[in-house]
Short mmCIF file of C-alpha atoms in Angstrom, two decimals:
data_model
loop_
_atom_site.label_atom_id
_atom_site.label_comp_id
_atom_site.label_asym_id
_atom_site.label_seq_id
_atom_site.Cartn_x
_atom_site.Cartn_y
_atom_site.Cartn_z
CA UNK X 1147 -0.02 -0.04 -0.03
CA UNK X 1148 1.32 3.34 -0.87
CA UNK X 1149 2.04 5.57 2.05
CA UNK X 1150 3.39 8.97 2.71
CA UNK X 1151 4.98 10.00 5.92
CA UNK X 1152 6.11 13.59 7.02
CA UNK X 1153 8.22 14.35 9.93
CA UNK X 1154 8.35 16.12 12.26
CA UNK X 1155 4.75 16.62 13.20
CA UNK X 1156 5.46 20.15 14.35
CA UNK X 1157 8.73 22.18 14.16
CA UNK X 1158 9.05 25.51 15.95
CA UNK X 1159 12.03 27.96 14.82
CA UNK X 1160 13.42 31.43 15.46
CA UNK X 1161 13.59 33.67 12.55
CA UNK X 1162 16.69 32.95 10.58
CA UNK X 1163 17.19 29.30 11.87
CA UNK X 1164 17.32 27.17 9.00
CA UNK X 1165 15.91 23.85 9.27
CA UNK X 1166 14.45 20.78 7.06
CA UNK X 1167 11.32 18.99 6.82
CA UNK X 1168 11.01 15.30 5.76
CA UNK X 1169 8.66 13.56 3.66
CA UNK X 1170 9.18 9.75 3.17
CA UNK X 1171 7.32 7.56 1.01
CA UNK X 1172 6.76 3.84 0.02
CA UNK X 1173 5.17 3.51 -3.29
CA UNK X 1174 5.95 1.11 -6.09
CA UNK X 1175 7.43 3.18 -8.68
CA UNK X 1176 7.53 7.06 -7.92
CA UNK X 1177 6.02 8.80 -10.48
CA UNK X 1178 6.29 12.30 -8.95
CA UNK X 1179 6.26 14.06 -5.48
CA UNK X 1180 4.41 17.56 -4.88
CA UNK X 1181 4.89 20.03 -2.03
CA UNK X 1182 2.13 22.28 -0.86
CA UNK X 1183 1.89 25.05 1.96
CA UNK X 1184 -1.54 25.17 3.55
CA UNK X 1185 -2.37 28.18 5.87
CA UNK X 1186 -4.98 27.67 8.50
CA UNK X 1187 -8.56 27.15 7.40
CA UNK X 1188 -7.29 27.57 3.67
CA UNK X 1189 -6.56 25.21 0.61
CA UNK X 1190 -3.17 23.88 -0.28
CA UNK X 1191 -1.10 26.08 -2.27
CA UNK X 1192 1.22 24.65 -4.75
CA UNK X 1193 5.00 24.93 -4.32
CA UNK X 1194 6.88 22.25 -6.14
CA UNK X 1195 6.97 19.34 -8.46
CA UNK X 1196 9.73 16.78 -8.40
CA UNK X 1197 9.71 14.12 -10.90
CA UNK X 1198 13.09 12.17 -10.36
CA UNK X 1199 15.69 11.35 -7.63
CA UNK X 1200 18.51 13.96 -7.55
CA UNK X 1201 16.11 16.64 -8.72
CA UNK X 1202 16.10 19.91 -6.94
CA UNK X 1203 13.71 22.94 -7.06
CA UNK X 1204 14.16 26.32 -5.36
CA UNK X 1205 11.76 29.17 -4.65
CA UNK X 1206 12.88 32.07 -2.29
CA UNK X 1207 13.78 30.58 0.99
CA UNK X 1208 12.61 27.17 0.08
CA UNK X 1209 14.35 24.38 -1.50
CA UNK X 1210 12.84 20.76 -2.20
CA UNK X 1211 15.22 17.94 -3.04
CA UNK X 1212 14.21 14.12 -3.99
CA UNK X 1213 15.86 10.86 -3.31
CA UNK X 1214 14.70 7.33 -4.02
CA UNK X 1215 12.86 7.13 -0.68
CA UNK X 1216 12.36 10.69 0.69
CA UNK X 1217 12.15 14.21 0.01
CA UNK X 1218 13.14 17.19 2.00
CA UNK X 1219 12.19 20.66 2.14
CA UNK X 1220 14.87 22.81 3.26
CA UNK X 1221 13.98 26.32 4.70
CA UNK X 1222 16.78 28.97 4.83
CA UNK X 1223 16.56 31.80 7.08
CA UNK X 1224 13.03 31.54 7.81
CA UNK X 1225 10.74 34.36 8.26
CA UNK X 1226 7.59 34.49 10.50
CA UNK X 1227 5.39 34.39 7.22
CA UNK X 1228 6.74 31.02 6.34
CA UNK X 1229 4.65 29.78 9.21
CA UNK X 1230 2.23 26.93 7.67
CA UNK X 1231 1.58 23.56 7.66
CA UNK X 1232 3.63 22.02 4.71
CA UNK X 1233 2.07 18.95 2.86
CA UNK X 1234 3.82 16.45 0.61
CA UNK X 1235 1.51 14.40 -1.85
CA UNK X 1236 2.37 11.29 -4.16
CA UNK X 1237 -0.11 10.13 -7.16
CA UNK X 1238 -0.89 6.53 -6.72
CA UNK X 1239 0.88 4.30 -9.09
CA UNK X 1240 -2.40 2.57 -9.56
CA UNK X 1241 -4.27 5.85 -10.60
CA UNK X 1242 -3.86 8.37 -13.21
CA UNK X 1243 -4.15 11.39 -10.89
CA UNK X 1244 -5.44 10.88 -7.31
CA UNK X 1245 -2.90 12.21 -4.84
CA UNK X 1246 -1.99 10.76 -1.20
CA UNK X 1247 -1.15 13.29 1.26
CA UNK X 1248 1.03 13.18 4.19
CA UNK X 1249 -0.01 14.32 7.63
CA UNK X 1250 1.79 17.51 7.15
CA UNK X 1251 4.49 19.40 9.12
CA UNK X 1252 3.23 22.34 11.04
CA UNK X 1253 5.83 25.13 11.05
CA UNK X 1254 6.07 28.11 13.32
CA UNK X 1255 8.78 30.73 12.99
CA UNK X 1256 9.11 32.97 15.89
CA UNK X 1257 10.31 36.69 15.34
CA UNK S 532 -3.65 34.82 -11.84
CA UNK S 533 -6.28 32.01 -12.40
CA UNK S 534 -7.51 30.31 -9.48
CA UNK S 535 -10.12 27.81 -8.41
CA UNK S 536 -13.29 29.47 -6.54
CA UNK S 537 -15.41 27.75 -4.02
CA UNK S 538 -18.70 28.79 -2.45
CA UNK S 539 -19.96 29.14 -0.01
CA UNK S 540 -16.89 29.50 2.31
CA UNK S 541 -18.95 27.99 5.23
CA UNK S 542 -22.07 26.08 5.22
CA UNK S 543 -23.85 24.82 8.28
CA UNK S 544 -26.69 22.11 7.80
CA UNK S 545 -28.93 20.06 9.72
CA UNK S 546 -28.09 16.36 9.81
CA UNK S 547 -30.29 14.47 6.98
CA UNK S 548 -30.40 17.79 4.79
CA UNK S 549 -28.85 17.92 1.23
CA UNK S 550 -26.04 20.27 0.48
CA UNK S 551 -24.31 21.21 -2.51
CA UNK S 552 -20.79 22.61 -2.74
CA UNK S 553 -19.88 24.62 -5.81
CA UNK S 554 -16.50 25.04 -7.42
CA UNK S 555 -15.57 27.02 -10.63
CA UNK S 556 -12.19 25.39 -11.82
CA UNK S 557 -9.40 27.17 -13.64
CA UNK S 558 -10.83 27.85 -17.02
CA UNK S 559 -8.54 25.82 -19.35
CA UNK S 560 -8.42 22.81 -17.09
CA UNK S 561 -9.87 19.40 -17.65
CA UNK S 562 -9.43 17.28 -14.93
CA UNK S 563 -11.55 18.13 -11.42
CA UNK S 564 -11.17 16.73 -8.04
CA UNK S 565 -12.90 17.00 -4.57
CA UNK S 566 -10.91 16.28 -1.60
CA UNK S 567 -11.82 16.69 2.06
CA UNK S 568 -10.17 17.22 5.48
CA UNK S 569 -11.45 16.51 8.70
CA UNK S 570 -10.33 18.80 11.25
CA UNK S 571 -6.84 17.75 12.48
CA UNK S 572 -6.47 15.00 9.88
CA UNK S 573 -4.88 14.84 6.19
CA UNK S 574 -6.18 15.72 3.09
CA UNK S 575 -8.28 12.62 1.44
CA UNK S 576 -9.18 12.12 -1.96
CA UNK S 577 -12.81 11.74 -2.72
CA UNK S 578 -13.41 11.86 -6.62
CA UNK S 579 -12.00 12.83 -9.78
CA UNK S 580 -14.00 13.74 -12.86
CA UNK S 581 -12.94 13.95 -16.66
CA UNK S 582 -14.81 14.23 -19.65
CA UNK S 583 -18.39 14.45 -18.00
CA UNK S 584 -17.67 11.53 -15.94
CA UNK S 585 -16.45 10.18 -12.62
CA UNK S 586 -12.91 8.52 -13.67
CA UNK S 587 -12.08 7.37 -10.16
CA UNK S 588 -13.71 7.55 -6.72
CA UNK S 589 -12.44 6.79 -3.04
CA UNK S 590 -14.07 4.29 -0.46
CA UNK S 591 -15.55 7.35 1.24
CA UNK S 592 -17.52 8.65 -2.13
CA UNK S 593 -20.52 6.45 -1.43
CA UNK S 594 -24.21 6.53 -2.84
CA UNK S 595 -24.61 9.76 -0.63
CA UNK S 596 -22.37 11.53 -2.71
CA UNK S 597 -22.58 12.95 -6.35
CA UNK S 598 -20.68 15.35 -8.70
CA UNK S 599 -21.74 17.16 -11.66
CA UNK S 600 -20.60 19.70 -14.21
CA UNK S 601 -23.99 21.30 -15.04
CA UNK S 602 -22.32 23.80 -17.39
CA UNK S 603 -18.95 24.73 -18.82
CA UNK S 604 -17.69 26.29 -15.85
CA UNK S 605 -19.17 25.07 -12.65
CA UNK S 606 -18.27 21.49 -10.82
CA UNK S 607 -20.55 20.63 -7.87
CA UNK S 608 -20.38 18.31 -5.02
CA UNK S 609 -23.82 17.21 -3.61
CA UNK S 610 -24.10 15.29 -0.41
CA UNK S 611 -27.78 13.70 -0.41
CA UNK S 612 -28.30 13.08 3.32
CA UNK S 613 -25.68 14.57 5.60
CA UNK S 614 -24.33 12.85 8.53
CA UNK S 615 -22.57 14.50 11.56
CA UNK S 616 -19.09 12.80 10.35
CA UNK S 617 -19.23 14.79 6.92
CA UNK S 618 -18.35 17.76 8.85
CA UNK S 619 -15.11 18.56 7.21
CA UNK S 620 -13.40 21.18 4.84
CA UNK S 621 -14.06 20.24 1.19
CA UNK S 622 -11.57 21.27 -1.28
CA UNK S 623 -11.96 21.35 -5.05
CA UNK S 624 -9.01 21.17 -7.17
CA UNK S 625 -8.31 21.03 -10.98
CA UNK S 626 -5.42 20.30 -13.15
CA UNK S 627 -4.88 21.02 -16.99
CA UNK S 628 -3.61 17.75 -18.04
CA UNK S 629 -3.29 14.06 -16.90
CA UNK S 630 -0.24 12.66 -15.21
CA UNK S 631 2.30 14.38 -13.20
CA UNK S 632 1.25 17.96 -13.38
CA UNK S 633 0.37 19.85 -10.31
CA UNK S 634 -3.52 20.40 -8.98
CA UNK S 635 -4.45 23.69 -8.04
CA UNK S 636 -6.74 23.92 -4.93
CA UNK S 637 -9.58 26.27 -4.00
CA UNK S 638 -9.72 27.97 -0.43
CA UNK S 639 -12.29 25.26 0.59
CA UNK S 640 -15.89 25.09 2.12
CA UNK S 641 -16.09 24.27 5.79
CA UNK S 642 -19.19 22.05 6.19
CA UNK S 643 -20.65 21.89 9.65
CA UNK S 644 -23.56 19.45 10.21
CA UNK S 645 -25.33 19.81 13.34
#
């Protein structure tokens, strides 16, 4: 069964304190991995798509990387406005398009 | 920037009543989805829709649920007889082609069944 696990569940950082979030997956034949940001009471906002091991994508203070078993979302010198829940999702191998989401990492950046 | 629009943002309904949640996907997108998120839990897939028919549905999407694309712009989710456990955030999403392209989500409808 395809599974997506994110860690840690919650992370509290000081402004400027860099860290990484983890998304590990057990899928038979990864076809891609998506990172989303979700603010409280809002819908997931697309951040990155990663297609193959070794691929990296960057956007402002965020960088996503992908290996054969996991993905990392690195946050460099975060600001309070980076506070949100970060979700990763993978498409099921048996399906064309449905996404399986992880539980998310709730990030809080204190000023 | 194009976005997925959902209405209403919050709906309160009595148990057993029918509700219709509405979505306007991004205009050139072809694939449409409903997901839900119970408070404190992860986002779960409900149903996908393409070419005016359901392409896939989850175990959650039972006979009480239905979807429709009544015209060229709207995409609706109907729950025929709501239960307390249907209380959740419901998200509509769309993408412009099959496969590995990203899905764009709306801001959600918070459904509260009392």
